[in-house]
Every structure is written in structure tokens, then in C-alpha cells.
Amino acid sequence: MQKKVTHIKKLTICYFLIAFFEVIAEYFGNRPLICVLKPVIPLFLIVIYSIESDKKNPLFIVALFLSLITNILFIPNTPNYLFYGLLVFTIHRVIVIYLIFSLQRINDSIPLIIATTPFLLIFFYLFIETVEIPQNSIYLIIFQNLLISMFAGIALSSYFMNDNKQNSILLISALLFVMLQFVIFVEKYFLTNEFEELFRPLAMTFNALAFFSFYKYIIVAEKKSNNNRLS
């Protein structure tokens, strides 16, 4: 057991070191380093999760693998690759929402609707104010806005209804994903080709932190589910 914990700690340190160098590479626009490090981040998380989890939920591993593909597709920063990256990330987000519903008890839909509404307003306001969105991405972005708003709404309503460790980590993860989507949207569609040296490192920082916190949420939720079955 102690050996397992030691391995996880070492891999976690490696994960954040890789993420740190990836953020630096994004800032300086070092394309070869970005191509190497960007796909490695979710790959490392798959390894860490596979070692720590006793259940090894295949859907979470699929979600991380889709994140890996998304990271690769976002590297070229061209309209076609951006579209396919967005498509893959949409599938990833659907799986994430399904995972949350399978791990969270949603007893009342009213708090969920109330918590989701502000996020919907923010993202759809940005969508309406943006004129640079490619025609083939419009419906995907609308669906993405719905999914991230629902994700944040579930996390926020769950936290206020039951402030425990599981819901706290989920809320942290959701807020990081909200900031990630906001930064990506602004960079790709709102301020196209402007402030890339700021937005890209910022997006990668949120990406690494958001996925790590969601992995921690999955681990805590699995342990809680296992304890409930044993009690």
C-alpha cells in the first residue's frame, strides 16, 4: 500500500512538472515541445488514475483519452483542426456529464436549474456578441455551452445542498473547466490571433488543474460509493 502511495506521489509530481513546462512552452510558442508535452499530460493522468483506482472506470479513461486527442487537434490552431477538436471535446464533455450523474445524487431539479442559469447567460451572451464563429461550429458551441453550464450547475447546486469533500472537489473542478472554456472561447473566436502569449498558457494551466481536480473527484466519489456498499 505504501509503495502504491509513493508511486502516485512521484507520478503526480511528474504530472505537474510536465504541465509547468507545457505552460512555458505555450508562452514561448515552442511548437516541438508543445507537440510532445501536450498529449503526455492526459496520458500521465490515465496512468495515475489506473494505479490509484480500485474500480478503474473505463468511461473516465475514455474521457481522458478524448482529452488527449483534443489536445493534439488544438495544436495546429486552424479552422478545420479546431472544428474536429471541438467535436471530440463535445463527446468528452457528454461522457463527463454522464459520469457525474452516475456518481451524484440529484434529488431536486430546482436548485440545479437555478445554479445552471447564470452560466448559461454568461456563455450565451459571449456567443451572441461573437461574430467570428465558423458556420460549421455554431451548433457544437451551443451544445458545449449547454454542457458546461449543466456541469457547473450540478457542481454548484450539489455543493450548496451538501457541502462535503466530494462536492467541494467537484465544484473546484467545474469552476476551473468554466474558466478553461471561457479562455478558449475568447482566444479562438472573440480575440482571434490576439494575446496568444497570454491566453494559451492560461488555458493550459486551467486545463491541467481542471483535469487533475476532476480525477481527484472521481477517486473520492469511487471510495465513497465503495464505503456505502460495505456499510
Coordinates of C-alpha atoms in Angstrom, one line a residue:
M1 CA 0.0 0.0 0.0
Q2 CA 2.8 2.4 1.0
K3 CA 4.6 1.6 -2.3
K4 CA 1.5 2.4 -4.2
V5 CA 1.1 5.8 -2.5
T6 CA 4.8 6.6 -3.2
H7 CA 4.3 5.8 -6.9
I8 CA 1.2 8.0 -7.0
K9 CA 3.1 10.9 -5.4
K10 CA 6.0 10.6 -7.7
L11 CA 3.8 10.5 -10.8
T12 CA 1.7 13.4 -9.5
I13 CA 4.9 15.5 -9.2
C14 CA 5.9 14.5 -12.7
Y15 CA 2.4 15.4 -13.9
F16 CA 2.7 19.0 -12.6
L17 CA 6.3 19.3 -13.8
I18 CA 5.2 18.3 -17.3
A19 CA 2.2 20.7 -17.1
F20 CA 4.6 23.5 -15.9
F21 CA 7.0 23.0 -18.9
E22 CA 4.0 22.8 -21.2
V23 CA 2.7 26.2 -20.0
I24 CA 6.2 27.7 -20.5
A25 CA 6.3 26.1 -24.0
E26 CA 3.0 27.7 -24.8
Y27 CA 4.2 31.1 -23.6
F28 CA 7.3 31.0 -25.8
G29 CA 5.4 29.3 -28.7
N30 CA 7.8 26.3 -28.8
R31 CA 5.9 24.1 -31.2
P32 CA 8.1 20.9 -31.0
L33 CA 7.9 20.9 -27.2
I34 CA 4.2 21.6 -27.2
C35 CA 3.6 18.6 -29.6
V36 CA 5.5 16.4 -27.2
L37 CA 4.2 17.6 -23.8
K38 CA 0.5 18.4 -24.6
P39 CA -0.6 14.8 -25.3
V40 CA 1.5 13.5 -22.4
I41 CA -0.5 15.4 -19.7
P42 CA -3.7 13.4 -20.0
L43 CA -1.7 10.2 -20.6
F44 CA 0.0 10.7 -17.3
L45 CA -3.3 11.2 -15.6
I46 CA -4.6 7.9 -17.1
V47 CA -1.6 6.2 -15.6
I48 CA -2.0 7.8 -12.1
Y49 CA -5.8 7.0 -12.1
S50 CA -5.2 3.4 -13.2
I51 CA -2.7 2.9 -10.3
E52 CA -4.8 4.6 -7.6
S53 CA -8.4 3.5 -8.5
D54 CA -9.7 0.1 -7.4
K55 CA -12.6 0.3 -9.8
K56 CA -10.9 1.8 -12.9
N57 CA -14.0 3.2 -14.5
P58 CA -13.4 2.7 -18.3
L59 CA -15.6 5.7 -19.1
F60 CA -13.2 8.0 -17.2
I61 CA -10.2 6.6 -19.0
V62 CA -12.1 7.1 -22.4
A63 CA -12.8 10.7 -21.3
L64 CA -9.1 11.3 -20.6
F65 CA -8.1 9.7 -23.9
L66 CA -10.5 12.0 -25.7
S67 CA -8.9 14.9 -23.9
L68 CA -5.5 13.7 -25.3
I69 CA -6.9 13.7 -28.8
T70 CA -8.4 17.2 -28.3
N71 CA -5.1 18.5 -27.1
I72 CA -3.4 17.2 -30.3
L73 CA -6.1 18.7 -32.5
F74 CA -5.9 22.1 -30.8
I75 CA -2.1 22.3 -31.6
P76 CA -2.3 23.4 -35.3
N77 CA -4.8 26.2 -34.5
T78 CA -6.5 26.0 -37.9
P79 CA -10.3 26.2 -38.5
N80 CA -10.5 22.5 -39.6
Y81 CA -8.5 21.1 -36.7
L82 CA -10.4 23.4 -34.4
F83 CA -13.7 22.0 -35.6
Y84 CA -12.6 18.4 -35.1
G85 CA -11.1 19.3 -31.7
L86 CA -14.3 20.8 -30.6
L87 CA -16.2 17.8 -31.8
V88 CA -14.1 15.4 -29.9
F89 CA -14.2 17.6 -26.8
T90 CA -18.0 17.7 -27.0
I91 CA -18.1 13.9 -26.9
H92 CA -15.7 14.1 -23.9
R93 CA -18.0 16.6 -22.1
V94 CA -21.0 14.3 -22.7
I95 CA -19.1 11.4 -21.0
V96 CA -18.1 13.7 -18.1
I97 CA -21.7 14.8 -17.5
Y98 CA -22.8 11.1 -17.6
L99 CA -20.1 10.2 -15.1
I100 CA -21.2 13.0 -12.7
F101 CA -24.9 11.9 -12.9
S102 CA -23.8 8.3 -12.2
L103 CA -21.8 9.5 -9.1
Q104 CA -24.0 12.4 -7.8
R105 CA -27.4 12.1 -6.3
I106 CA -29.6 14.9 -7.8
N107 CA -32.8 14.8 -5.6
D108 CA -34.2 18.2 -6.6
S109 CA -34.0 19.7 -10.1
I110 CA -34.9 23.3 -8.9
P111 CA -31.5 24.1 -7.3
L112 CA -29.9 22.6 -10.4
I113 CA -31.9 24.9 -12.7
I114 CA -31.2 27.9 -10.6
A115 CA -27.4 27.2 -10.4
T116 CA -27.2 26.5 -14.1
T117 CA -28.9 29.6 -15.3
P118 CA -26.1 32.2 -14.6
F119 CA -23.6 30.1 -16.5
L120 CA -26.0 29.8 -19.4
L121 CA -26.5 33.6 -19.5
I122 CA -22.7 34.3 -19.5
F123 CA -21.8 31.8 -22.2
F124 CA -24.7 32.6 -24.5
Y125 CA -24.0 36.4 -24.1
L126 CA -20.4 35.7 -25.3
F127 CA -21.8 33.6 -28.1
I128 CA -24.2 36.3 -29.3
E129 CA -21.5 39.0 -29.1
T130 CA -19.1 37.0 -31.2
V131 CA -19.2 37.3 -35.0
E132 CA -16.1 35.2 -35.8
I133 CA -17.6 31.8 -35.2
P134 CA -17.3 29.5 -38.3
Q135 CA -20.7 28.3 -39.6
N136 CA -19.8 24.6 -39.1
S137 CA -19.1 25.1 -35.4
I138 CA -22.2 27.1 -34.3
Y139 CA -24.3 24.1 -33.1
L140 CA -21.3 22.5 -31.5
I141 CA -20.6 25.6 -29.5
I142 CA -24.2 26.0 -28.5
F143 CA -24.2 22.4 -27.2
Q144 CA -20.9 23.0 -25.5
N145 CA -22.3 26.0 -23.7
L146 CA -25.3 23.9 -22.5
L147 CA -23.0 21.1 -21.3
I148 CA -20.5 23.3 -19.4
S149 CA -23.4 25.2 -17.8
M150 CA -25.0 22.0 -16.7
F151 CA -21.7 20.7 -15.4
A152 CA -21.2 23.9 -13.3
G153 CA -24.9 23.9 -12.2
I154 CA -24.6 20.3 -10.9
A155 CA -21.4 21.1 -9.0
L156 CA -22.7 24.4 -7.6
S157 CA -26.1 23.0 -6.5
S158 CA -24.6 19.8 -5.1
Y159 CA -22.1 21.9 -3.1
F160 CA -24.8 24.1 -1.6
M161 CA -27.1 21.2 -0.8
N162 CA -24.4 19.1 0.7
D163 CA -21.0 20.6 1.5
N164 CA -18.7 17.6 1.7
K165 CA -15.3 16.7 0.3
Q166 CA -16.7 15.1 -2.9
N167 CA -18.9 18.1 -3.8
S168 CA -16.2 20.6 -2.9
I169 CA -13.7 19.0 -5.3
L170 CA -16.4 18.8 -8.0
L171 CA -17.1 22.5 -7.6
I172 CA -13.4 23.4 -7.9
S173 CA -13.1 21.2 -11.0
A174 CA -16.3 22.7 -12.5
L175 CA -15.1 26.3 -11.9
L176 CA -11.7 25.5 -13.5
F177 CA -13.5 24.0 -16.5
V178 CA -15.7 27.1 -16.8
M179 CA -12.6 29.3 -16.8
L180 CA -10.9 27.0 -19.3
Q181 CA -13.9 27.2 -21.7
F182 CA -14.1 30.9 -21.3
V183 CA -10.4 31.4 -22.1
I184 CA -10.5 29.1 -25.1
F185 CA -13.7 30.7 -26.5
V186 CA -12.2 34.2 -26.1
E187 CA -8.9 33.1 -27.7
K188 CA -10.4 31.1 -30.6
Y189 CA -13.4 33.2 -31.5
F190 CA -13.6 36.6 -29.7
L191 CA -10.0 37.9 -29.8
T192 CA -8.7 35.8 -32.7
N193 CA -4.9 35.9 -33.0
E194 CA -4.6 38.5 -30.2
F195 CA -2.8 38.0 -26.9
E196 CA -1.9 34.4 -27.7
E197 CA 1.1 34.6 -25.5
L198 CA -1.3 35.2 -22.6
F199 CA -4.4 33.0 -23.5
R200 CA -2.6 29.8 -24.5
P201 CA -0.5 29.4 -21.3
L202 CA -3.6 30.4 -19.2
A203 CA -5.7 27.8 -21.0
M204 CA -3.1 25.1 -20.5
T205 CA -2.9 26.0 -16.8
F206 CA -6.6 25.7 -16.3
N207 CA -6.6 22.5 -18.4
A208 CA -4.0 20.7 -16.2
L209 CA -5.7 21.9 -13.0
A210 CA -9.2 21.1 -14.1
F211 CA -8.5 17.6 -15.2
F212 CA -6.4 16.8 -12.1
S213 CA -9.2 18.1 -9.8
F214 CA -11.8 16.0 -11.7
Y215 CA -9.6 12.9 -11.4
K216 CA -9.5 13.6 -7.6
Y217 CA -13.3 13.9 -7.6
I218 CA -13.6 10.6 -9.4
I219 CA -11.3 8.9 -6.8
V220 CA -13.2 10.4 -3.8
A221 CA -16.6 9.5 -5.3
E222 CA -15.5 5.9 -6.0
K223 CA -14.2 5.5 -2.5
K224 CA -17.4 6.9 -1.0
S225 CA -19.5 4.6 -3.2
N226 CA -17.4 1.6 -2.1
N227 CA -17.7 2.5 1.6
N228 CA -21.5 2.9 1.2
R229 CA -21.8 -0.6 -0.2
L230 CA -19.7 -2.1 2.6
S231 CA -21.6 -0.3 5.4

